[in-house]
Amino acid sequence: MDHSVKLLKELTDVNGIAGYEMQVKSLMRDYIEPVSDSIVEDKLGGIFGKRNARNGQHSIMISGHMDEVGFIVTKIDKDGYIFFNTVGGWWNQVMLSQKVTITTDDGKEIRGIIGSKPPHVLSAEERKQPIDIKQMFIDIGVNSKEEAEKAGVELGNMVTPYSEFEVLANDKYLTAKAFDNRYGCALAIDVLNQLKDDQIDIDLYSGATVQEEVGLRGAKVAANTVKPDLAIAVDVGIAYDTPGMSGQTSDSKLGGGPLVIMMDATSIAHQGFRQHIKEVANKHHIDVQWDTTPGGGTDAGSIHVANEGIPTITIGVPLRYMHSNVSVLNVDDYNHSVKLVTEIVRSLNDDVYNQMMW
Ligand SMILES: [Zn+2]
């Protein structure tokens, strides 16, 4: 298996919703430590590999986020059915009949299914209505609350989507849960890999934050801990290349290259930095999709307003079926975004930084 595909598989196979990112962090540490001069952590779980500049007074933070969307267990009823709260944004139509994993405090993984009614019993009216998330339940295949508890299920357990990582018909297309945003975690690792034998002229902190999906929370503490002069939030963006999506607001598509987000609901790209990125992309012949996301935001929303202000931009790849069990990305987009971010880091020094500021 190709290096990028293997790394994306490993990172999407582990489970971690906001506040429960332990497995992801441990895997990231294994990859980051050998290619960093030191490790920097914040107290909520964010982790970064630091590479020291040869010359230069400035620093850049490159961050994905480790959390994925999921649920937490809030109630087990007398028959052993499990009720939950959502963590991060979910649409009820993508949830029914999906498999999930409940991770117990001992780290045991229990398979569950979000149960649904068969169409035979639905009235014409019921068929038209999406079912309320509050009515949904997880079936782990037990008869009673006692049996569920004996299996290890407790209130507060993390629940994550379950689906197998697969390479699709065109082997550039991959499907998995949690590309949002293990994609960014993989990129942060691969940028350190790419630069491991390079001398760089800006201090580099490359890693990932926690709790993005619940309101860009971990990015605040990461920015306050690292105190960078410049930041790139690395996250997935929306692909508009499926039926019913095309023609709306953007033409971003899988295979079209990395996305550079000019504006979303929580941030506007720093203009000096954006123009510099345009030059880097041109110089290295990397096709970029310049994009805007009217709704939603990335960690850039928290990072750019931290400290005295941190010039920030979001770079990513387009993703289909975001926030579901079966997101799809293109591995060429991944590799080109690694190349783009790596070349940006290589291009930075004190003079370039000062020229970007206005
Ligand atoms: Zn997300």
mmCIF file of C-alpha atoms and ligand atoms in Angstrom:
data_model
loop_
_atom_site.group_PDB
_atom_site.id
_atom_site.type_symbol
_atom_site.label_atom_id
_atom_site.label_comp_id
_atom_site.label_asym_id
_atom_site.label_seq_id
_atom_site.Cartn_x
_atom_site.Cartn_y
_atom_site.Cartn_z
ATOM 1 C CA MET A 1 0.000 0.000 0.000
ATOM 2 C CA ASP A 2 1.186 3.468 -0.958
ATOM 3 C CA HIS A 3 2.605 5.522 1.958
ATOM 4 C CA SER A 4 -0.137 8.203 1.831
ATOM 5 C CA VAL A 5 -2.951 5.665 1.593
ATOM 6 C CA LYS A 6 -1.509 3.665 4.495
ATOM 7 C CA LEU A 7 -1.151 6.764 6.700
ATOM 8 C CA LEU A 8 -4.703 7.908 5.908
ATOM 9 C CA LYS A 9 -5.999 4.421 6.690
ATOM 10 C CA GLU A 10 -4.193 4.212 10.019
ATOM 11 C CA LEU A 11 -5.393 7.638 11.104
ATOM 12 C CA THR A 12 -9.038 7.077 10.097
ATOM 13 C CA ASP A 13 -9.122 3.604 11.685
ATOM 14 C CA VAL A 14 -8.597 5.059 15.175
ATOM 15 C CA ASN A 15 -11.492 6.637 17.042
ATOM 16 C CA GLY A 16 -11.721 10.007 18.781
ATOM 17 C CA ILE A 17 -14.587 12.484 19.127
ATOM 18 C CA ALA A 18 -14.064 15.955 20.601
ATOM 19 C CA GLY A 19 -12.638 15.626 24.101
ATOM 20 C CA TYR A 20 -11.768 11.946 23.532
ATOM 21 C CA GLU A 21 -8.797 12.279 21.169
ATOM 22 C CA MET A 22 -6.404 10.036 23.151
ATOM 23 C CA GLN A 23 -5.966 7.259 20.545
ATOM 24 C CA VAL A 24 -5.359 9.764 17.765
ATOM 25 C CA LYS A 25 -2.858 11.735 19.805
ATOM 26 C CA SER A 26 -0.904 8.630 20.706
ATOM 27 C CA LEU A 27 -0.660 7.605 17.032
ATOM 28 C CA MET A 28 0.380 11.125 16.033
ATOM 29 C CA ARG A 29 3.087 11.158 18.678
ATOM 30 C CA ASP A 30 4.532 7.920 17.258
ATOM 31 C CA TYR A 31 4.828 9.511 13.820
ATOM 32 C CA ILE A 32 5.903 13.026 14.862
ATOM 33 C CA GLU A 33 8.578 12.262 17.458
ATOM 34 C CA PRO A 34 11.199 10.735 15.119
ATOM 35 C CA VAL A 35 11.052 13.677 12.671
ATOM 36 C CA SER A 36 10.924 16.591 15.158
ATOM 37 C CA ASP A 37 13.487 18.412 17.302
ATOM 38 C CA SER A 38 10.988 18.534 20.177
ATOM 39 C CA ILE A 39 7.311 18.028 21.010
ATOM 40 C CA VAL A 40 4.993 20.804 22.187
ATOM 41 C CA GLU A 41 1.662 19.994 23.829
ATOM 42 C CA ASP A 42 -1.179 22.067 25.203
ATOM 43 C CA LYS A 43 -3.128 20.915 28.247
ATOM 44 C CA LEU A 44 -6.332 19.953 26.378
ATOM 45 C CA GLY A 45 -4.557 17.415 24.132
ATOM 46 C CA GLY A 46 -3.104 19.350 21.189
ATOM 47 C CA ILE A 47 0.278 18.023 20.003
ATOM 48 C CA PHE A 48 2.905 19.533 17.685
ATOM 49 C CA GLY A 49 6.297 18.480 16.405
ATOM 50 C CA LYS A 50 8.712 21.399 16.445
ATOM 51 C CA ARG A 51 11.529 21.926 13.949
ATOM 52 C CA ASN A 52 13.946 24.693 14.846
ATOM 53 C CA ALA A 53 14.855 27.329 12.292
ATOM 54 C CA ARG A 54 18.490 27.527 11.194
ATOM 55 C CA ASN A 55 18.109 31.307 10.985
ATOM 56 C CA GLY A 56 15.022 33.377 11.603
ATOM 57 C CA GLN A 57 12.948 34.975 14.315
ATOM 58 C CA HIS A 58 9.500 33.857 13.190
ATOM 59 C CA SER A 59 7.371 30.766 13.575
ATOM 60 C CA ILE A 60 4.553 29.007 11.755
ATOM 61 C CA MET A 61 1.934 26.620 13.149
ATOM 62 C CA ILE A 62 0.412 24.010 10.854
ATOM 63 C CA SER A 63 -2.548 22.284 12.426
ATOM 64 C CA GLY A 64 -5.112 19.673 11.586
ATOM 65 C CA HIS A 65 -7.660 18.623 14.199
ATOM 66 C CA MET A 66 -7.785 15.199 15.782
ATOM 67 C CA ASP A 67 -11.470 15.014 16.696
ATOM 68 C CA GLU A 68 -14.147 13.511 14.473
ATOM 69 C CA VAL A 69 -17.920 13.849 14.702
ATOM 70 C CA GLY A 70 -19.714 11.233 16.780
ATOM 71 C CA PHE A 71 -21.887 10.775 19.844
ATOM 72 C CA ILE A 72 -21.770 10.147 23.576
ATOM 73 C CA VAL A 73 -23.874 7.639 25.480
ATOM 74 C CA THR A 74 -26.492 9.410 27.624
ATOM 75 C CA LYS A 75 -28.895 6.620 28.600
ATOM 76 C CA ILE A 76 -29.242 2.845 28.535
ATOM 77 C CA ASP A 77 -32.889 1.725 28.714
ATOM 78 C CA LYS A 78 -34.170 -1.385 30.477
ATOM 79 C CA ASP A 79 -34.014 -3.414 27.254
ATOM 80 C CA GLY A 80 -30.375 -2.457 26.625
ATOM 81 C CA TYR A 81 -30.996 0.128 23.893
ATOM 82 C CA ILE A 82 -28.566 3.020 24.044
ATOM 83 C CA PHE A 83 -29.469 6.693 23.596
ATOM 84 C CA PHE A 84 -26.968 9.404 22.777
ATOM 85 C CA ASN A 85 -26.131 13.071 22.261
ATOM 86 C CA THR A 86 -24.475 14.237 19.063
ATOM 87 C CA VAL A 87 -20.947 15.675 19.245
ATOM 88 C CA GLY A 88 -20.380 17.869 16.202
ATOM 89 C CA GLY A 89 -22.781 18.452 13.314
ATOM 90 C CA TRP A 90 -24.964 15.569 12.104
ATOM 91 C CA TRP A 91 -27.798 15.369 9.586
ATOM 92 C CA ASN A 92 -30.420 12.832 10.663
ATOM 93 C CA GLN A 93 -30.763 11.408 7.132
ATOM 94 C CA VAL A 94 -27.227 9.987 7.139
ATOM 95 C CA MET A 95 -27.539 8.261 10.530
ATOM 96 C CA LEU A 96 -30.177 5.500 10.448
ATOM 97 C CA SER A 97 -28.987 1.907 9.889
ATOM 98 C CA GLN A 98 -25.343 2.938 10.155
ATOM 99 C CA LYS A 99 -22.808 0.988 12.185
ATOM 100 C CA VAL A 100 -21.077 2.672 15.120
ATOM 101 C CA THR A 101 -18.394 1.783 17.652
ATOM 102 C CA ILE A 102 -18.821 2.352 21.377
ATOM 103 C CA THR A 103 -15.445 2.601 23.131
ATOM 104 C CA THR A 104 -15.601 1.635 26.815
ATOM 105 C CA ASP A 105 -13.413 3.071 29.571
ATOM 106 C CA ASP A 106 -11.255 -0.059 29.281
ATOM 107 C CA GLY A 107 -10.742 0.606 25.594
ATOM 108 C CA LYS A 108 -12.989 -2.247 24.483
ATOM 109 C CA GLU A 109 -14.765 -1.579 21.193
ATOM 110 C CA ILE A 110 -18.391 -2.638 20.935
ATOM 111 C CA ARG A 111 -20.181 -2.631 17.579
ATOM 112 C CA GLY A 112 -23.623 -1.078 17.462
ATOM 113 C CA ILE A 113 -26.253 -0.186 14.892
ATOM 114 C CA ILE A 114 -28.439 2.889 14.852
ATOM 115 C CA GLY A 115 -31.775 1.082 14.568
ATOM 116 C CA SER A 116 -34.484 1.951 12.082
ATOM 117 C CA LYS A 117 -38.031 0.839 11.314
ATOM 118 C CA PRO A 118 -38.678 -1.250 8.193
ATOM 119 C CA PRO A 119 -40.624 0.599 5.480
ATOM 120 C CA HIS A 120 -43.504 -1.901 5.835
ATOM 121 C CA VAL A 121 -44.689 -0.287 9.061
ATOM 122 C CA LEU A 122 -44.273 3.383 8.084
ATOM 123 C CA SER A 123 -47.334 5.458 7.285
ATOM 124 C CA ALA A 124 -47.268 7.677 4.176
ATOM 125 C CA GLU A 125 -46.797 10.648 6.494
ATOM 126 C CA GLU A 126 -43.884 9.032 8.421
ATOM 127 C CA ARG A 127 -42.030 8.265 5.197
ATOM 128 C CA LYS A 128 -41.932 11.964 4.337
ATOM 129 C CA GLN A 129 -40.421 13.022 7.659
ATOM 130 C CA PRO A 130 -36.825 12.531 8.670
ATOM 131 C CA ILE A 131 -36.763 10.938 12.120
ATOM 132 C CA ASP A 132 -35.728 13.128 15.041
ATOM 133 C CA ILE A 133 -32.227 12.337 16.344
ATOM 134 C CA LYS A 134 -33.636 12.282 19.903
ATOM 135 C CA GLN A 135 -35.709 9.216 18.956
ATOM 136 C CA MET A 136 -32.751 7.297 17.569
ATOM 137 C CA PHE A 137 -31.110 4.507 19.547
ATOM 138 C CA ILE A 138 -28.132 2.197 19.275
ATOM 139 C CA ASP A 139 -28.669 -1.558 19.304
ATOM 140 C CA ILE A 140 -25.589 -3.516 20.426
ATOM 141 C CA GLY A 141 -27.352 -6.870 20.338
ATOM 142 C CA VAL A 142 -28.279 -7.418 23.984
ATOM 143 C CA ASN A 143 -31.518 -8.070 25.889
ATOM 144 C CA SER A 144 -31.252 -5.848 28.926
ATOM 145 C CA LYS A 145 -29.576 -2.889 30.585
ATOM 146 C CA GLU A 146 -27.625 -5.347 32.767
ATOM 147 C CA GLU A 147 -26.262 -7.124 29.717
ATOM 148 C CA ALA A 148 -25.217 -3.809 28.108
ATOM 149 C CA GLU A 149 -23.465 -2.777 31.334
ATOM 150 C CA LYS A 150 -21.789 -6.166 31.611
ATOM 151 C CA ALA A 151 -20.393 -5.607 28.111
ATOM 152 C CA GLY A 152 -18.788 -2.439 29.518
ATOM 153 C CA VAL A 153 -21.120 0.280 28.240
ATOM 154 C CA GLU A 154 -21.368 3.267 30.591
ATOM 155 C CA LEU A 155 -22.878 6.729 30.388
ATOM 156 C CA GLY A 156 -20.353 9.089 28.821
ATOM 157 C CA ASN A 157 -18.753 6.472 26.543
ATOM 158 C CA MET A 158 -17.603 7.742 23.158
ATOM 159 C CA VAL A 159 -19.505 6.559 20.073
ATOM 160 C CA THR A 160 -17.903 6.890 16.632
ATOM 161 C CA PRO A 161 -19.080 6.047 13.121
ATOM 162 C CA TYR A 162 -17.870 2.675 11.836
ATOM 163 C CA SER A 163 -17.014 1.902 8.264
ATOM 164 C CA GLU A 164 -14.072 0.180 6.626
ATOM 165 C CA PHE A 165 -11.413 2.160 4.851
ATOM 166 C CA GLU A 166 -11.557 1.191 1.178
ATOM 167 C CA VAL A 167 -9.881 2.094 -2.090
ATOM 168 C CA LEU A 168 -12.624 2.668 -4.683
ATOM 169 C CA ALA A 169 -12.861 1.702 -8.390
ATOM 170 C CA ASN A 170 -10.480 4.466 -9.470
ATOM 171 C CA ASP A 171 -7.695 3.850 -6.976
ATOM 172 C CA LYS A 172 -7.185 7.588 -6.394
ATOM 173 C CA TYR A 173 -10.544 7.670 -4.599
ATOM 174 C CA LEU A 174 -10.623 6.546 -0.982
ATOM 175 C CA THR A 175 -13.540 6.157 1.385
ATOM 176 C CA ALA A 176 -13.432 6.167 5.187
ATOM 177 C CA LYS A 177 -15.030 7.777 8.181
ATOM 178 C CA ALA A 178 -13.216 10.752 9.745
ATOM 179 C CA PHE A 179 -11.248 12.112 6.777
ATOM 180 C CA ASP A 180 -12.538 15.261 8.548
ATOM 181 C CA ASN A 181 -9.968 15.769 9.853
ATOM 182 C CA ARG A 182 -7.480 12.913 10.040
ATOM 183 C CA TYR A 183 -6.618 14.247 6.583
ATOM 184 C CA GLY A 184 -5.128 17.289 8.355
ATOM 185 C CA CYS A 185 -3.387 15.090 10.934
ATOM 186 C CA ALA A 186 -1.784 13.060 8.126
ATOM 187 C CA LEU A 187 -0.665 16.224 6.354
ATOM 188 C CA ALA A 188 0.913 17.628 9.523
ATOM 189 C CA ILE A 189 2.888 14.377 9.866
ATOM 190 C CA ASP A 190 3.879 14.255 6.195
ATOM 191 C CA VAL A 191 5.104 17.866 6.132
ATOM 192 C CA LEU A 192 7.504 16.955 8.959
ATOM 193 C CA ASN A 193 8.503 13.840 6.992
ATOM 194 C CA GLN A 194 9.164 15.888 3.853
ATOM 195 C CA LEU A 195 11.296 18.421 5.747
ATOM 196 C CA LYS A 196 13.227 16.004 7.934
ATOM 197 C CA ASP A 197 16.511 16.516 6.070
ATOM 198 C CA ASP A 198 15.946 20.212 5.271
ATOM 199 C CA GLN A 199 17.343 23.284 6.986
ATOM 200 C CA ILE A 200 14.445 25.710 7.383
ATOM 201 C CA ASP A 201 14.419 29.420 8.157
ATOM 202 C CA ILE A 202 11.257 29.577 10.228
ATOM 203 C CA ASP A 203 10.415 27.659 13.402
ATOM 204 C CA LEU A 204 7.878 25.030 12.392
ATOM 205 C CA TYR A 205 5.200 23.587 14.672
ATOM 206 C CA SER A 206 3.281 20.891 12.795
ATOM 207 C CA GLY A 207 0.561 18.872 14.507
ATOM 208 C CA ALA A 208 -3.071 18.927 15.485
ATOM 209 C CA THR A 209 -5.571 20.528 17.809
ATOM 210 C CA VAL A 210 -8.532 19.017 19.688
ATOM 211 C CA GLN A 211 -12.252 19.855 19.849
ATOM 212 C CA GLU A 212 -12.650 21.616 16.501
ATOM 213 C CA GLU A 213 -16.030 20.062 15.782
ATOM 214 C CA VAL A 214 -17.635 21.601 18.861
ATOM 215 C CA GLY A 215 -16.593 25.190 18.127
ATOM 216 C CA LEU A 216 -12.867 25.511 17.338
ATOM 217 C CA ARG A 217 -12.027 25.188 21.035
ATOM 218 C CA GLY A 218 -8.685 23.376 21.026
ATOM 219 C CA ALA A 219 -7.290 25.769 18.410
ATOM 220 C CA LYS A 220 -7.538 28.626 20.931
ATOM 221 C CA VAL A 221 -5.357 26.894 23.490
ATOM 222 C CA ALA A 222 -2.966 25.607 20.830
ATOM 223 C CA ALA A 223 -2.458 29.119 19.424
ATOM 224 C CA ASN A 224 -1.956 30.497 22.929
ATOM 225 C CA THR A 225 0.562 27.760 23.708
ATOM 226 C CA VAL A 226 2.564 27.842 20.471
ATOM 227 C CA LYS A 227 2.248 31.629 19.919
ATOM 228 C CA PRO A 228 3.068 31.413 16.204
ATOM 229 C CA ASP A 229 3.596 34.420 13.915
ATOM 230 C CA LEU A 230 1.775 32.682 11.072
ATOM 231 C CA ALA A 231 -0.631 29.754 10.836
ATOM 232 C CA ILE A 232 -2.131 27.323 8.360
ATOM 233 C CA ALA A 233 -5.280 25.508 9.469
ATOM 234 C CA VAL A 234 -5.437 22.289 7.490
ATOM 235 C CA ASP A 235 -8.912 20.905 7.017
ATOM 236 C CA VAL A 236 -11.227 19.342 4.495
ATOM 237 C CA GLY A 237 -13.537 21.497 2.366
ATOM 238 C CA ILE A 238 -16.744 20.746 0.553
ATOM 239 C CA ALA A 239 -16.674 19.023 -2.843
ATOM 240 C CA TYR A 240 -19.310 20.340 -5.241
ATOM 241 C CA ASP A 241 -18.866 17.624 -7.856
ATOM 242 C CA THR A 242 -21.754 15.276 -7.036
ATOM 243 C CA PRO A 243 -25.307 15.373 -8.458
ATOM 244 C CA GLY A 244 -27.337 18.126 -6.848
ATOM 245 C CA MET A 245 -24.258 19.972 -5.588
ATOM 246 C CA SER A 246 -22.660 21.244 -8.787
ATOM 247 C CA GLY A 247 -23.133 24.829 -9.777
ATOM 248 C CA GLN A 248 -23.711 25.977 -6.208
ATOM 249 C CA THR A 249 -21.351 28.705 -4.962
ATOM 250 C CA SER A 250 -18.210 26.781 -5.927
ATOM 251 C CA ASP A 251 -16.831 24.369 -8.516
ATOM 252 C CA SER A 252 -14.350 22.640 -6.218
ATOM 253 C CA LYS A 253 -13.946 19.010 -7.211
ATOM 254 C CA LEU A 254 -12.022 15.882 -6.305
ATOM 255 C CA GLY A 255 -8.810 15.630 -8.290
ATOM 256 C CA GLY A 256 -8.717 19.386 -8.930
ATOM 257 C CA GLY A 257 -5.926 20.023 -6.432
ATOM 258 C CA PRO A 258 -5.655 21.498 -2.939
ATOM 259 C CA LEU A 259 -8.206 24.037 -1.739
ATOM 260 C CA VAL A 260 -7.086 27.382 -0.421
ATOM 261 C CA ILE A 261 -9.985 28.964 1.457
ATOM 262 C CA MET A 262 -10.232 32.712 0.897
ATOM 263 C CA MET A 263 -13.126 33.201 3.295
ATOM 264 C CA ASP A 264 -15.527 31.225 5.437
ATOM 265 C CA ALA A 265 -18.043 32.080 8.172
ATOM 266 C CA THR A 266 -15.341 32.517 10.817
ATOM 267 C CA SER A 267 -12.287 33.933 9.054
ATOM 268 C CA ILE A 268 -10.898 35.779 6.058
ATOM 269 C CA ALA A 269 -7.547 34.666 4.690
ATOM 270 C CA HIS A 270 -4.646 37.000 5.462
ATOM 271 C CA GLN A 271 -4.071 38.825 2.174
ATOM 272 C CA GLY A 272 -0.274 38.996 2.285
ATOM 273 C CA PHE A 273 -0.092 35.303 3.099
ATOM 274 C CA ARG A 274 -2.634 34.421 0.384
ATOM 275 C CA GLN A 275 -0.625 36.243 -2.270
ATOM 276 C CA HIS A 276 2.557 34.557 -1.131
ATOM 277 C CA ILE A 277 0.865 31.147 -1.382
ATOM 278 C CA LYS A 278 -0.235 31.992 -4.931
ATOM 279 C CA GLU A 279 3.408 32.630 -5.857
ATOM 280 C CA VAL A 280 4.579 29.386 -4.244
ATOM 281 C CA ALA A 281 1.860 27.380 -6.040
ATOM 282 C CA ASN A 282 2.768 28.963 -9.398
ATOM 283 C CA LYS A 283 6.473 28.411 -8.903
ATOM 284 C CA HIS A 284 5.993 24.711 -8.168
ATOM 285 C CA HIS A 285 3.202 24.175 -10.743
ATOM 286 C CA ILE A 286 0.659 23.102 -8.148
ATOM 287 C CA ASP A 287 -2.952 23.557 -9.293
ATOM 288 C CA VAL A 288 -4.916 25.235 -6.519
ATOM 289 C CA GLN A 289 -8.690 25.535 -6.151
ATOM 290 C CA TRP A 290 -9.414 28.943 -4.600
ATOM 291 C CA ASP A 291 -12.516 28.461 -2.538
ATOM 292 C CA THR A 292 -14.950 30.143 -0.170
ATOM 293 C CA THR A 293 -17.246 28.394 2.298
ATOM 294 C CA PRO A 294 -20.263 30.530 3.158
ATOM 295 C CA GLY A 295 -21.315 28.383 6.136
ATOM 296 C CA GLY A 296 -19.029 26.744 8.659
ATOM 297 C CA GLY A 297 -15.411 27.409 9.438
ATOM 298 C CA THR A 298 -12.137 25.843 10.389
ATOM 299 C CA ASP A 299 -9.658 26.282 13.244
ATOM 300 C CA ALA A 300 -8.499 29.419 11.395
ATOM 301 C CA GLY A 301 -11.534 31.101 12.985
ATOM 302 C CA SER A 302 -10.003 30.741 16.455
ATOM 303 C CA ILE A 303 -6.334 30.970 15.531
ATOM 304 C CA HIS A 304 -6.369 34.284 13.649
ATOM 305 C CA VAL A 305 -7.880 36.164 16.605
ATOM 306 C CA ALA A 306 -5.575 34.614 19.248
ATOM 307 C CA ASN A 307 -2.816 36.614 20.968
ATOM 308 C CA GLU A 308 -2.191 39.881 19.091
ATOM 309 C CA GLY A 309 -3.659 38.366 15.933
ATOM 310 C CA ILE A 310 -2.085 35.592 13.862
ATOM 311 C CA PRO A 311 -2.099 35.866 10.059
ATOM 312 C CA THR A 312 -3.833 32.622 9.091
ATOM 313 C CA ILE A 313 -5.162 30.756 6.081
ATOM 314 C CA THR A 314 -6.930 27.433 5.567
ATOM 315 C CA ILE A 315 -5.566 24.874 3.122
ATOM 316 C CA GLY A 316 -7.271 21.564 2.460
ATOM 317 C CA VAL A 317 -8.762 19.118 0.012
ATOM 318 C CA PRO A 318 -12.332 18.767 -1.217
ATOM 319 C CA LEU A 319 -14.271 16.008 0.505
ATOM 320 C CA ARG A 320 -17.529 14.307 -0.477
ATOM 321 C CA TYR A 321 -20.098 13.203 2.129
ATOM 322 C CA MET A 322 -18.490 15.103 5.013
ATOM 323 C CA HIS A 323 -19.820 14.264 8.492
ATOM 324 C CA SER A 324 -21.068 10.815 7.547
ATOM 325 C CA ASN A 325 -19.725 7.254 7.852
ATOM 326 C CA VAL A 326 -18.474 7.263 4.269
ATOM 327 C CA SER A 327 -16.561 10.386 3.238
ATOM 328 C CA VAL A 328 -14.576 10.269 -0.032
ATOM 329 C CA LEU A 329 -11.353 12.064 -0.972
ATOM 330 C CA ASN A 330 -8.790 11.880 -3.755
ATOM 331 C CA VAL A 331 -5.269 10.846 -2.788
ATOM 332 C CA ASP A 332 -3.658 13.033 -5.503
ATOM 333 C CA ASP A 333 -5.286 16.067 -3.851
ATOM 334 C CA TYR A 334 -3.798 14.875 -0.564
ATOM 335 C CA ASN A 335 -0.290 14.524 -2.003
ATOM 336 C CA HIS A 336 -0.465 17.890 -3.769
ATOM 337 C CA SER A 337 -1.620 19.614 -0.589
ATOM 338 C CA VAL A 338 1.344 18.086 1.285
ATOM 339 C CA LYS A 339 3.612 19.413 -1.470
ATOM 340 C CA LEU A 340 2.021 22.884 -1.337
ATOM 341 C CA VAL A 341 2.332 23.226 2.449
ATOM 342 C CA THR A 342 5.884 21.835 2.406
ATOM 343 C CA GLU A 343 6.954 24.355 -0.258
ATOM 344 C CA ILE A 344 5.293 27.176 1.687
ATOM 345 C CA VAL A 345 7.387 26.286 4.748
ATOM 346 C CA ARG A 346 10.553 26.058 2.626
ATOM 347 C CA SER A 347 9.814 29.511 1.161
ATOM 348 C CA LEU A 348 9.486 31.332 4.481
ATOM 349 C CA ASN A 349 12.129 33.437 6.233
ATOM 350 C CA ASP A 350 12.223 36.766 8.095
ATOM 351 C CA ASP A 351 12.351 38.870 4.895
ATOM 352 C CA VAL A 352 9.454 37.046 3.253
ATOM 353 C CA TYR A 353 7.464 37.307 6.475
ATOM 354 C CA ASN A 354 8.036 41.053 6.739
ATOM 355 C CA GLN A 355 7.031 41.548 3.096
ATOM 356 C CA MET A 356 3.728 39.748 3.684
ATOM 357 C CA MET A 357 2.721 42.041 6.553
ATOM 358 C CA TRP A 358 0.879 45.277 5.843
HETATM 359 ZN ZN ZN B 1 -15.972 18.728 10.473
#
